CSV table of C-alpha atoms in Angstrom, one decimal:
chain,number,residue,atom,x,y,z
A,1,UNK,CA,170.3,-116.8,35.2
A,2,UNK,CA,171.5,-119.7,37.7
A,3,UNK,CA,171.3,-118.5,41.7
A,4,UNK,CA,174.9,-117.3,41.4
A,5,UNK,CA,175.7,-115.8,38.1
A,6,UNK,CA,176.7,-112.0,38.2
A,7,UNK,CA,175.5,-109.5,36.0
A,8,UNK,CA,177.9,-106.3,35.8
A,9,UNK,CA,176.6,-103.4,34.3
A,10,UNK,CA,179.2,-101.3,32.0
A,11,UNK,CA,178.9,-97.7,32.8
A,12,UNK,CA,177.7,-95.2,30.4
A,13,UNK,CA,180.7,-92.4,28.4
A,14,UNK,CA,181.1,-89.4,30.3
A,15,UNK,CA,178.6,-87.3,27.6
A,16,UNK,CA,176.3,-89.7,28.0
A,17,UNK,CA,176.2,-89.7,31.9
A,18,UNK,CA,176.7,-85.9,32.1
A,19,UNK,CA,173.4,-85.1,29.9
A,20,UNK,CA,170.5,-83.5,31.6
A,21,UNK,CA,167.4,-85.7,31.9
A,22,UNK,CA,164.2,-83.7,31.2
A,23,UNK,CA,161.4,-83.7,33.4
A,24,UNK,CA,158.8,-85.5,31.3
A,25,UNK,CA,160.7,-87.7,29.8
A,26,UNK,CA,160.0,-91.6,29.2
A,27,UNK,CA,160.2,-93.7,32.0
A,28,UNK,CA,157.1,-92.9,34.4
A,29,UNK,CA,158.6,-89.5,34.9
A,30,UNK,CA,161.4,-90.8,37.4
A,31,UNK,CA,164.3,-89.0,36.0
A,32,UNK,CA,165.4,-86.5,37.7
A,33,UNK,CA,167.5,-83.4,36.7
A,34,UNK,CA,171.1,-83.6,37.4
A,35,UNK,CA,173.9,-81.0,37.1
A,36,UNK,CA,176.7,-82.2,34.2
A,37,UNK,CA,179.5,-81.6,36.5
A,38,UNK,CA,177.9,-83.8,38.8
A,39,UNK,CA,179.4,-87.6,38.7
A,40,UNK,CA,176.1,-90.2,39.0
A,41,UNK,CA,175.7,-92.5,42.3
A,42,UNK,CA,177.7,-95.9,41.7
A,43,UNK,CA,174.9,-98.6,42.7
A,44,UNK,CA,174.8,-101.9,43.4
A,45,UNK,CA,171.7,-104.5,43.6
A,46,UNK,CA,171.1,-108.0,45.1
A,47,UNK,CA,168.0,-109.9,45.5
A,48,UNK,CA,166.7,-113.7,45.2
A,49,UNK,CA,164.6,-112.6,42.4
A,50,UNK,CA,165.4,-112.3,39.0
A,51,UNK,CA,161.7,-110.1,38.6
A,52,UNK,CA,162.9,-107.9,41.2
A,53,UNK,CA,166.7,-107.3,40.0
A,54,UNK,CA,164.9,-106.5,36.4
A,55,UNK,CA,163.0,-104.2,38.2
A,56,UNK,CA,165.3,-102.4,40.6
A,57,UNK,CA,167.8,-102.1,37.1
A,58,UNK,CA,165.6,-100.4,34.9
A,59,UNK,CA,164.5,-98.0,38.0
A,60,UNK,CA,168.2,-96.9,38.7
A,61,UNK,CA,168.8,-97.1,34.8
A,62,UNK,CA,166.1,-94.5,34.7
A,63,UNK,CA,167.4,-91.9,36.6
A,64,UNK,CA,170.4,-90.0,36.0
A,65,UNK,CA,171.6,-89.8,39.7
A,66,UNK,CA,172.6,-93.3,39.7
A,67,UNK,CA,174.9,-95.7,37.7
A,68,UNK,CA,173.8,-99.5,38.3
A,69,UNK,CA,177.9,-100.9,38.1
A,70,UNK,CA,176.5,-104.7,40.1
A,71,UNK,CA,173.4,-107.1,40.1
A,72,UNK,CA,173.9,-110.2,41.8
A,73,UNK,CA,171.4,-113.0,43.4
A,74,UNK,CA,173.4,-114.0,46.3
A,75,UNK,CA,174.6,-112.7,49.5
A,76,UNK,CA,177.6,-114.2,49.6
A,77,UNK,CA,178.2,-113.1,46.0
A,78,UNK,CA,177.6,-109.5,47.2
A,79,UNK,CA,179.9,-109.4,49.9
A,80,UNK,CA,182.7,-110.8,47.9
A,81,UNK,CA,182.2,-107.7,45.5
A,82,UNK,CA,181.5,-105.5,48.8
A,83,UNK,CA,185.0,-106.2,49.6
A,84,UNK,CA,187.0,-104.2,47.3
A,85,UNK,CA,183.4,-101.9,46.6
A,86,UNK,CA,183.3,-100.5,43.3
A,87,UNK,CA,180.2,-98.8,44.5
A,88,UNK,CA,179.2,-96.4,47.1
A,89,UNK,CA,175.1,-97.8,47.9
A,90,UNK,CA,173.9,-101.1,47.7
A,91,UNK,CA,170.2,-102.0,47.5
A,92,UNK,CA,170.2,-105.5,49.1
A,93,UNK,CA,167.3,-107.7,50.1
A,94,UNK,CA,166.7,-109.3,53.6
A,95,UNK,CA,166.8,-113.0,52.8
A,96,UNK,CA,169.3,-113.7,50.9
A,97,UNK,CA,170.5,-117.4,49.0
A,98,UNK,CA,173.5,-118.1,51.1
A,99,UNK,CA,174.3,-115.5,53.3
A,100,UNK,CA,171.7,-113.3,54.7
A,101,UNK,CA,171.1,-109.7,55.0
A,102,UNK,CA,172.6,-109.5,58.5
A,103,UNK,CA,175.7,-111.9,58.5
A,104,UNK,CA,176.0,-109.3,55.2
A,105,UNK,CA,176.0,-106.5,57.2
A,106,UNK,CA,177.8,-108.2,60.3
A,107,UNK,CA,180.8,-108.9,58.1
A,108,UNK,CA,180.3,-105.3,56.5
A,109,UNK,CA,180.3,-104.0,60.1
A,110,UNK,CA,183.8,-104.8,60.8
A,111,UNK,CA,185.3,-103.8,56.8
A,112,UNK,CA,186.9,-100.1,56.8
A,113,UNK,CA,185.2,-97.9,53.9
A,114,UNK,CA,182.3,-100.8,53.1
A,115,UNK,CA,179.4,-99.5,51.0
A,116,UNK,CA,176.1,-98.4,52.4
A,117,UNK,CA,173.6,-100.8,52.3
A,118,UNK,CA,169.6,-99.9,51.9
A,119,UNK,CA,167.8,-103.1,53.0
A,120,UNK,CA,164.9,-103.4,49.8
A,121,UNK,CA,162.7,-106.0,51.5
A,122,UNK,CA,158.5,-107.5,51.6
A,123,UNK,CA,159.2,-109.3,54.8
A,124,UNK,CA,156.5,-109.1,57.5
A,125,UNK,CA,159.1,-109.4,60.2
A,126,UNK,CA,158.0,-105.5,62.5
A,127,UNK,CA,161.7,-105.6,63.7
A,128,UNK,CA,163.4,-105.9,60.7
A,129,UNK,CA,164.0,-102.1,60.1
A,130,UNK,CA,165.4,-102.2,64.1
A,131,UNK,CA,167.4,-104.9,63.4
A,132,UNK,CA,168.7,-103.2,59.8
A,133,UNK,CA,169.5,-100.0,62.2
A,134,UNK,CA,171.2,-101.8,64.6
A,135,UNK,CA,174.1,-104.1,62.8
A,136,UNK,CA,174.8,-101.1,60.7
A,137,UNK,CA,172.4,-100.8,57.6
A,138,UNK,CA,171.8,-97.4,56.6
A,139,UNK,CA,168.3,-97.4,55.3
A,140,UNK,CA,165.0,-99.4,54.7
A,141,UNK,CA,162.6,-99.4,52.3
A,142,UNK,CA,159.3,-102.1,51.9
A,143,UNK,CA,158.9,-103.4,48.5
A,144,UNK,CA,155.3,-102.0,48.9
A,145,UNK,CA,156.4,-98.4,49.0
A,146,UNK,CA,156.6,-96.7,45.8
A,147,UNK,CA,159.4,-97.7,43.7
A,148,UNK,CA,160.3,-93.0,43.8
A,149,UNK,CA,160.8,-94.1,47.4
A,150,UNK,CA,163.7,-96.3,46.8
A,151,UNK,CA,165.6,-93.5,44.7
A,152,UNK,CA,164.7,-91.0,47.0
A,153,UNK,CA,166.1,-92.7,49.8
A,154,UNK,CA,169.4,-93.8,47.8
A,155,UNK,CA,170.3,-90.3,47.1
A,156,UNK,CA,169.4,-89.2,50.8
A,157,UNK,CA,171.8,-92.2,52.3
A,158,UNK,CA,174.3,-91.5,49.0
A,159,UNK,CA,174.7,-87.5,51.2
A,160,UNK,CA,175.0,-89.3,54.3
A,161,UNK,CA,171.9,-89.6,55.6
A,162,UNK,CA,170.3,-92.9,57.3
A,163,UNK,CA,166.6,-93.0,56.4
A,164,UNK,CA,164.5,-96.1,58.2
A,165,UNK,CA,160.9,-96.4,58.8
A,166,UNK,CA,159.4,-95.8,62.5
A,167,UNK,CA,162.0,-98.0,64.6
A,168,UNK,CA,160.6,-99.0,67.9
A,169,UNK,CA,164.0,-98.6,70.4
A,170,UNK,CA,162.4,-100.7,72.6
A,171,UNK,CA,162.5,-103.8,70.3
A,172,UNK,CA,166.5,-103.1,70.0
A,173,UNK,CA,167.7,-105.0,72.8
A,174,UNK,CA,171.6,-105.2,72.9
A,175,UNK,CA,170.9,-108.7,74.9
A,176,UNK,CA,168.0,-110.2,74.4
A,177,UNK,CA,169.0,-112.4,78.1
A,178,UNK,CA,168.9,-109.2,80.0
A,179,UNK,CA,165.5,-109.1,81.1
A,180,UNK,CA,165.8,-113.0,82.1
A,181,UNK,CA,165.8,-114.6,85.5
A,182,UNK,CA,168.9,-117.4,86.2
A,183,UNK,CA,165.6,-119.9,86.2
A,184,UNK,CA,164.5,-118.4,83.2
A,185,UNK,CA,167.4,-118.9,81.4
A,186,UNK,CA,167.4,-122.2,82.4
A,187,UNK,CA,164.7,-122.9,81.0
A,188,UNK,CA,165.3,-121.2,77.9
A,189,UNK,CA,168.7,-123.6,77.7
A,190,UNK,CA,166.8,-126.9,78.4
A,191,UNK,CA,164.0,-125.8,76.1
A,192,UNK,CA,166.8,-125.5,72.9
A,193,UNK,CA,168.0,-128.5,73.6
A,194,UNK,CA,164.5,-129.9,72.8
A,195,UNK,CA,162.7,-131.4,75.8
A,196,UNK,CA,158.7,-131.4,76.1
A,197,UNK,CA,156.4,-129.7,78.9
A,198,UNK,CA,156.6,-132.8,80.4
A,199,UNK,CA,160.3,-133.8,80.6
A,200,UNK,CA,160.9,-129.9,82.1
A,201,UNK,CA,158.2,-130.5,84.7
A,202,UNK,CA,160.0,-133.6,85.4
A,203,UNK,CA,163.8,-132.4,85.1
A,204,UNK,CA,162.9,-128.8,87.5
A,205,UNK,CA,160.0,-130.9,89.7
A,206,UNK,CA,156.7,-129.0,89.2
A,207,UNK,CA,153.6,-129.0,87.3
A,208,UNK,CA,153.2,-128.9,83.4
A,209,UNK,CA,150.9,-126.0,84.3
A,210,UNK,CA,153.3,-124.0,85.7
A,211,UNK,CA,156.1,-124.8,83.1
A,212,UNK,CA,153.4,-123.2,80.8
A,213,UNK,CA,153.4,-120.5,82.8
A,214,UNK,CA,156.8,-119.8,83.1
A,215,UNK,CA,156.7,-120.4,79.1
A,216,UNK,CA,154.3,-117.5,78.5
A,217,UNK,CA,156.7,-115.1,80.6
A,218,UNK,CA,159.8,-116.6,79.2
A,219,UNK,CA,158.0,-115.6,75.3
A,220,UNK,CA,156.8,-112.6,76.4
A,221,UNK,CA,160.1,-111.3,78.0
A,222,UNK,CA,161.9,-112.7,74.7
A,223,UNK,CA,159.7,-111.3,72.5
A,224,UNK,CA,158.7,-114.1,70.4
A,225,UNK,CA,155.5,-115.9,69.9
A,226,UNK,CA,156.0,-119.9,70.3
A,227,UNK,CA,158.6,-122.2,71.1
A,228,UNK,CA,160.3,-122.7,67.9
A,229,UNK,CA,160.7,-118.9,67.7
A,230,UNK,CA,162.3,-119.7,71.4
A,231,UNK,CA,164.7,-122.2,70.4
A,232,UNK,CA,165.9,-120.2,67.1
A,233,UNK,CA,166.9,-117.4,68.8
A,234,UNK,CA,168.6,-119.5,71.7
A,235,UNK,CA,170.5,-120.7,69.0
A,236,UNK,CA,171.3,-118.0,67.5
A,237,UNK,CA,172.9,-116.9,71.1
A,238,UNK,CA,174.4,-120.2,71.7
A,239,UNK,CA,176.5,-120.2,68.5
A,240,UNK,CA,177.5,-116.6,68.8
A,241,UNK,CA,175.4,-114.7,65.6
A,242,UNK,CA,173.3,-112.9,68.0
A,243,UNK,CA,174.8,-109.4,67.2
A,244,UNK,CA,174.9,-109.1,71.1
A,245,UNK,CA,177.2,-112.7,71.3
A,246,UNK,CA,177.5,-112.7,75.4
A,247,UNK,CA,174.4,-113.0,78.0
A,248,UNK,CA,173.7,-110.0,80.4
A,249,UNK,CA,176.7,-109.5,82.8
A,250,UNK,CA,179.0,-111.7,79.8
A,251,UNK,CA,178.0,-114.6,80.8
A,252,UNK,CA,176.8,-117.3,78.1
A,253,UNK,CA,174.3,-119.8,77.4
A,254,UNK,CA,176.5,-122.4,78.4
A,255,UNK,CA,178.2,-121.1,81.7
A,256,UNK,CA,176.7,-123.3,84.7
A,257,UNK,CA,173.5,-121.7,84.8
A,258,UNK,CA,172.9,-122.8,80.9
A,259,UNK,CA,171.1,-126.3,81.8
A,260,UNK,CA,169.0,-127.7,84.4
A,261,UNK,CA,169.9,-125.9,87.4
A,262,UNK,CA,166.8,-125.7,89.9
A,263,UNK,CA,166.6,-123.2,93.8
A,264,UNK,CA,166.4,-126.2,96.3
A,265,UNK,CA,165.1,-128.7,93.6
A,266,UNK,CA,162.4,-126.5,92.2
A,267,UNK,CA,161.3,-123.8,89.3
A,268,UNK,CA,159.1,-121.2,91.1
């Protein structure tokens, strides 16, 4: 299957998808009972893997709640389908072959009637459920949970609830430039556009020791570990996919404080 081929899934006849499942039955015991009257959960999938779509197919195929109607491998794919939805849930994973997870749920963000979207994911990123919760994502599960997790919370989000692991509200900053001093975001500016320790000692006229210093603040405020995690997510705010898009008080990475400006020649 090449990176962008679609797979659609035909649903089953009415008598098929209105029989009972018995508790017991093959599959690992993961069907569930389901009234005939009741219509099953249109679904749709998208992951890099083809191991993981096999897997996430013959889980929903498995239980009568839900109807598997999309698998696709690429984001961009996915919301091209997402547009005119033939589904009501989508199980989508966070990094993504041409579009990821949130310029997915960015664009979904702004569609009338978009699908809900459960973010299936095995990144170690700790503020990637916040971030899910935050541009609009409706659930989270880790691909380390039990695979019962993932139907249980498709058929909680599929009534309308939003079901995310423990979400610290303090990593979801609406500006991540809020916290920062007009030096600091100097800094931060003249650091993305990729000078050393030694050329921002120079350009703000102090020691390299205490552009260190301002460093570790500038990280810590930010809360990212290193330099390059720095400069990603200046650019992220420069170019505008920061979900946030201004600085605190709307005011830019590249208004006049954005490079080089010192207080009487000097970073203190």
């Amino acid at each position: 299957m090449t990176p962008t081929q679609t797979t659609r899934i035909m649903a089953a006849s009415p008598s098929e998808a209105g029989r009972p499942a018995a508790q017991g039955q093959s599959g690992g015991g993961r069907q569930r009972l389901q009234a005939p009257d009741l219509e099953p959960i249109d679904v749709a999938v998208c992951d890099k893997s083809p191991l993981i779509l096999a897997g996430l197919e013959s889980l929903i195929n498995e239980d009568r709640r839900f109807r598997l109607v999309l698998k696709v491998m690429d984001g961009e794919e996915f919301l091209e389908a997402a547009r005119q939805p033939r589904f009501s849930v989508a199980v989508i994973g966070w990094q993504l072959p041409t579009l990821h997870a949130r310029d997915v749920l960015r664009a979904l963000a702004r569609q009338a009637a978009a699908p809900k979207i459960v973010i299936y994911s095995g990144t170690n990123d700790p503020a990637a459920p916040a971030e899910t919760l935050q541009l609009g994502g409706a659930g989270f599960v880790s691909k380390r949970a039990p695979p019962e997790r993932l139907l249980d919370v498709l058929a909680a989000v599929a009534a309308g609830d939003m079901v995310f692991p423990f979400v610290d509200i303090r990593k979801m900053r609406a500006d991540p430039l809020e916290n920062l001093t007009l030096r600091e975001r100097s800094l931060l500016a003249a650091l993305g556009s990729g000078q050393t320790n030694s050329q921002l000692a120079k350009d703000f006229g102090v020691s390299i020791n205490t552009i260190k210093f301002h460093l570790r603040n500038l990280f810590e405020k930010l809360d990212v570990k290193n330099r390059a995690q720095a400069i990603a997510l200046f650019l992220e705010m420069k170019h505008g996919t920061w979900p946030a898009g201004q600085g605190a008080g709307g005011r830019g990475l590249d208004s006049p404080i954005g490079r080089g400006r010192r207080t009487q020649g000097r970073l203190e």
